[in-house]
CSV table of N, CA and C in Angstrom, one decimal:
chain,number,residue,atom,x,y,z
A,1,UNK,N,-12.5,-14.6,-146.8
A,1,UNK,CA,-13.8,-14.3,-146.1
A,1,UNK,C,-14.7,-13.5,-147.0
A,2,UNK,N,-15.7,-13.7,-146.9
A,2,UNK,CA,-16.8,-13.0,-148.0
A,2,UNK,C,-18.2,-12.9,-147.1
A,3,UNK,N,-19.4,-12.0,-147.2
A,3,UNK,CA,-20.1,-11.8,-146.4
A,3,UNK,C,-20.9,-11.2,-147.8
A,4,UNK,N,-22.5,-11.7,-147.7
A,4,UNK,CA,-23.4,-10.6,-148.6
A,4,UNK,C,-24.4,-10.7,-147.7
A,5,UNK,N,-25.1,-9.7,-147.9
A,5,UNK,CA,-26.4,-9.0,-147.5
A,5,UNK,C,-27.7,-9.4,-148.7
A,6,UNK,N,-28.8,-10.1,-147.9
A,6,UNK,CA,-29.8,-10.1,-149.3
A,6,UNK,C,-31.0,-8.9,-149.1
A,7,UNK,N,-32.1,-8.2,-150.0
A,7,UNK,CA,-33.3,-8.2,-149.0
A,7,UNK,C,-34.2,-9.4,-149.0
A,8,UNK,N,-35.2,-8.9,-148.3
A,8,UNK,CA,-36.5,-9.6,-148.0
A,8,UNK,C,-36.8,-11.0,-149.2
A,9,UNK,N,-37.0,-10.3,-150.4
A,9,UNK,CA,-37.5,-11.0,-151.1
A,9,UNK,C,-36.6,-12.4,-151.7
A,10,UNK,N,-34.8,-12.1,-150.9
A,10,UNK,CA,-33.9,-12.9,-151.5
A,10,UNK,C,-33.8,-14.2,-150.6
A,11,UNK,N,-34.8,-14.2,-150.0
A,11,UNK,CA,-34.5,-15.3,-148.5
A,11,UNK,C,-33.7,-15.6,-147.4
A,12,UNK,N,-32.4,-15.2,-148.3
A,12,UNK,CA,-31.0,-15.3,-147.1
A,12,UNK,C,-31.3,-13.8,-146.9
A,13,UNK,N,-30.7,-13.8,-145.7
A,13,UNK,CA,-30.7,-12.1,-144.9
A,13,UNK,C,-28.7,-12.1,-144.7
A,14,UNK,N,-28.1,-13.6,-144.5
A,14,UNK,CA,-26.8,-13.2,-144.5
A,14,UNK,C,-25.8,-14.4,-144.6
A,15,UNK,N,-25.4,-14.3,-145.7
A,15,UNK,CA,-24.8,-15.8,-145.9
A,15,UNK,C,-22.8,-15.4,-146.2
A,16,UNK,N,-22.3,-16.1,-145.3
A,16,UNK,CA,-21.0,-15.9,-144.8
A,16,UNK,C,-20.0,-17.4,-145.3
A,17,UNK,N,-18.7,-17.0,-146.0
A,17,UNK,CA,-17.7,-17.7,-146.0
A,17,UNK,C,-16.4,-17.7,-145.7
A,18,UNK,N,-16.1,-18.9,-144.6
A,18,UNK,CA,-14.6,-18.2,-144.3
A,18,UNK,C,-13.5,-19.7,-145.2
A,19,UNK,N,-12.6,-19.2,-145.8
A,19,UNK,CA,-11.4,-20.1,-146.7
A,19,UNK,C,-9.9,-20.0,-146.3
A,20,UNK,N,-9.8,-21.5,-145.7
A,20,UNK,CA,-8.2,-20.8,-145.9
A,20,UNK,C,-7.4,-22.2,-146.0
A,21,UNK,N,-5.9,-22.3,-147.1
A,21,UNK,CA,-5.6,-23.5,-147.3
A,21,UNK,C,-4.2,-23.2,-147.4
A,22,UNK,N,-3.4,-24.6,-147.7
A,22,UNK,CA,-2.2,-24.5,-148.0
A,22,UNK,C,-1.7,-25.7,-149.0
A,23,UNK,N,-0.6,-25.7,-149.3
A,23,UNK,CA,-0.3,-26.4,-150.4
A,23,UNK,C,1.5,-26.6,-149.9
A,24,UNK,N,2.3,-27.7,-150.6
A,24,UNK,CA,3.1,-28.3,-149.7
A,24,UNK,C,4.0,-29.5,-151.1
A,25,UNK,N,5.0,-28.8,-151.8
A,25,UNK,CA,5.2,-29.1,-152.5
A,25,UNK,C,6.3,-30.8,-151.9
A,26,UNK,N,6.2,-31.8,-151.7
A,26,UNK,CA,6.5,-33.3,-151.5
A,26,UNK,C,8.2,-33.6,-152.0
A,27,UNK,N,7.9,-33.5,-153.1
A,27,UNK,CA,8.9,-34.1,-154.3
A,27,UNK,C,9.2,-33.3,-155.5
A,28,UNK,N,10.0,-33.7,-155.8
A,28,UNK,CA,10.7,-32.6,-157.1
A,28,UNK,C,11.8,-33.1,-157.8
A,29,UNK,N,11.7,-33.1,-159.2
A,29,UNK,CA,12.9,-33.8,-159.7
A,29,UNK,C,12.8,-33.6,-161.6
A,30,UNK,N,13.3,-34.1,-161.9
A,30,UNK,CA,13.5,-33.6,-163.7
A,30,UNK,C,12.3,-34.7,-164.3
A,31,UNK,N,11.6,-35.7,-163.1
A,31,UNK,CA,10.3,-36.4,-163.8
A,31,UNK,C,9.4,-35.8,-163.2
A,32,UNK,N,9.7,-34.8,-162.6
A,32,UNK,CA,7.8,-34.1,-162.2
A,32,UNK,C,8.0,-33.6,-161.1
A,33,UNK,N,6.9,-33.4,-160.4
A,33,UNK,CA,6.5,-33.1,-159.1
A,33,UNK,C,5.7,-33.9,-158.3
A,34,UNK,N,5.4,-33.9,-156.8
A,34,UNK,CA,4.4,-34.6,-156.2
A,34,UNK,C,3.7,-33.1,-155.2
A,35,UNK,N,2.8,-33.3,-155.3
A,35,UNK,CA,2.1,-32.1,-154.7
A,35,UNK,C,0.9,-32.3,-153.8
A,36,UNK,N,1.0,-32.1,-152.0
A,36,UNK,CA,0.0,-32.1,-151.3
A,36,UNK,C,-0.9,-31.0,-150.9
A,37,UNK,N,-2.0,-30.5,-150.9
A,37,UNK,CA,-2.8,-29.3,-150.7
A,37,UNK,C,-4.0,-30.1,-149.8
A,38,UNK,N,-4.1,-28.8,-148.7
A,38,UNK,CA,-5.6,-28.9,-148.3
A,38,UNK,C,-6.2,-27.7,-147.8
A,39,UNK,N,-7.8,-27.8,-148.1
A,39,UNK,CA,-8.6,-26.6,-147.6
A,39,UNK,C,-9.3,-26.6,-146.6
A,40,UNK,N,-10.1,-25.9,-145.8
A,40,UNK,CA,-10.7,-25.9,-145.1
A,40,UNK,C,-11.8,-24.4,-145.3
A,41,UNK,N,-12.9,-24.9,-145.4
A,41,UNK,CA,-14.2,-23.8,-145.6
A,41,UNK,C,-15.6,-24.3,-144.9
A,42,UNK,N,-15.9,-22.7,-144.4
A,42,UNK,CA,-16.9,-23.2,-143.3
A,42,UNK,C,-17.8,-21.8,-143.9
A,43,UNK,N,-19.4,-22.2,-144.2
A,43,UNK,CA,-20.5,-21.1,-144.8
A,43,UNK,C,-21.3,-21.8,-144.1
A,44,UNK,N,-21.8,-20.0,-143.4
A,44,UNK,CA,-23.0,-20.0,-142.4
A,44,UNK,C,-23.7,-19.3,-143.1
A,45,UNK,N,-25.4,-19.1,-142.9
A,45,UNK,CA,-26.5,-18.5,-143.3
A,45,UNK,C,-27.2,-18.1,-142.8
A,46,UNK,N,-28.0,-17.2,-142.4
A,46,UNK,CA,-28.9,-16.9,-141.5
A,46,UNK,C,-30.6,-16.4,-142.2
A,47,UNK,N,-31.3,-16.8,-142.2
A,47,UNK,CA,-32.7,-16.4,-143.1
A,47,UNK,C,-33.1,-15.5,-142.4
A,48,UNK,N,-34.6,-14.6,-143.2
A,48,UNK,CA,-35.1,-13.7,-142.7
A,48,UNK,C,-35.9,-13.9,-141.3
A,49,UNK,N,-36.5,-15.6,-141.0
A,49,UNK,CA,-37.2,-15.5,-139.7
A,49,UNK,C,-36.9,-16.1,-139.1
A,50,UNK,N,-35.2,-15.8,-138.4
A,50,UNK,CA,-34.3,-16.5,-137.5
A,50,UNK,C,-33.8,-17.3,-137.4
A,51,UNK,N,-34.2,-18.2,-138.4
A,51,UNK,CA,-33.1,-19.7,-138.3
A,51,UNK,C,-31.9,-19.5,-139.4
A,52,UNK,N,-31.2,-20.3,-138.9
A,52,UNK,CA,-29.9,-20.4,-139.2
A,52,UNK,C,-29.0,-21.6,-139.6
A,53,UNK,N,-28.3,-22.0,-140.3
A,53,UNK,CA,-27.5,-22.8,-140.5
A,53,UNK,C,-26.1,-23.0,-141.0
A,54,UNK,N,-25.4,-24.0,-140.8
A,54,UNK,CA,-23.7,-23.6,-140.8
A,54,UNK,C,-23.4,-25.2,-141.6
A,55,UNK,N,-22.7,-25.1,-142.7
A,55,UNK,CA,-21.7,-26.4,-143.3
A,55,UNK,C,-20.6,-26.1,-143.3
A,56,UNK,N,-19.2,-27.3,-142.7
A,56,UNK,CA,-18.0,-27.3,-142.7
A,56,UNK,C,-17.4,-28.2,-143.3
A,57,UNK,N,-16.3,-28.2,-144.5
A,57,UNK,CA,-15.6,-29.0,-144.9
A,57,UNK,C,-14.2,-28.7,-145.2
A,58,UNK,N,-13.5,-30.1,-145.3
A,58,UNK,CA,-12.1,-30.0,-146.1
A,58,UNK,C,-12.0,-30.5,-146.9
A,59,UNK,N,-11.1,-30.2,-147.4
A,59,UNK,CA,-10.5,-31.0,-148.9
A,59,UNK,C,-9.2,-30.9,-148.9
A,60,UNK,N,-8.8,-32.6,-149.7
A,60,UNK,CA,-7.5,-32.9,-149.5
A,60,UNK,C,-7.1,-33.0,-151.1
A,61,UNK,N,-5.8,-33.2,-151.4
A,61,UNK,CA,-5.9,-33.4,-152.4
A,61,UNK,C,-4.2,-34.0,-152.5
A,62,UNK,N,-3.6,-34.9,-153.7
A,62,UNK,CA,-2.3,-35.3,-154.0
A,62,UNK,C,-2.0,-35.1,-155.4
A,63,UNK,N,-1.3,-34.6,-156.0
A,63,UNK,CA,-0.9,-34.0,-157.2
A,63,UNK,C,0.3,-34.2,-158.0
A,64,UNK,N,0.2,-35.0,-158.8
A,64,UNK,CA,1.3,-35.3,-159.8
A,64,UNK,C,1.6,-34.5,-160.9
A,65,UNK,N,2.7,-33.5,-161.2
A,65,UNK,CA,2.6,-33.1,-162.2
A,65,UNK,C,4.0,-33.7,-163.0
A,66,UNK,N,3.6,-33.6,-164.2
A,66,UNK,CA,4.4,-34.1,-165.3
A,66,UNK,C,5.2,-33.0,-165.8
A,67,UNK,N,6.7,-33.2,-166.2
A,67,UNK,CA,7.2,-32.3,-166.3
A,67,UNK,C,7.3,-31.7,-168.2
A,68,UNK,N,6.9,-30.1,-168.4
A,68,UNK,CA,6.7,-30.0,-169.7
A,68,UNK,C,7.8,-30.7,-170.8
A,69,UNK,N,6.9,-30.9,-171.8
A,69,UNK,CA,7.8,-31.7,-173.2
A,69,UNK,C,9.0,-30.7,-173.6
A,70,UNK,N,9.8,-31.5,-173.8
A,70,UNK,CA,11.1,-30.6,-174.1
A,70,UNK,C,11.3,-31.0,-175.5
């Protein structure tokens, strides 16, 4: 979570982020890995002359890793 304060002259008066994710190791073996993660983040705003606005998203993601050169 993160929160700043601007003044006047910065336009936002309060722009807010909340993060939170996980990750989820699939598969495993002496050829790699398989790897599932996802996030979720949601930033609100509020301006100096009362309007406001909010964007929500996730992200997914699948992940192959290759196992280092021996």
């Amino acid at each position: 979570m993160g929160e700043d304060y601007a003044d006047r002259n910065a336009g936002n008066r309060l722009a807010r982020e909340y993060t939170f994710g996980a990750r989820n190791r699939l598969w495993s073996a002496r050829e790699g890995e398989l790897m599932l993660n996802a996030q979720f983040s949601q930033l609100d705003r509020a301006v100096w002359d009362g309007r406001s606005g909010a964007m929500t998203y996730v992200m997914g993601g699948l992940r192959y890793a290759f196992p280092p050169a021996r």
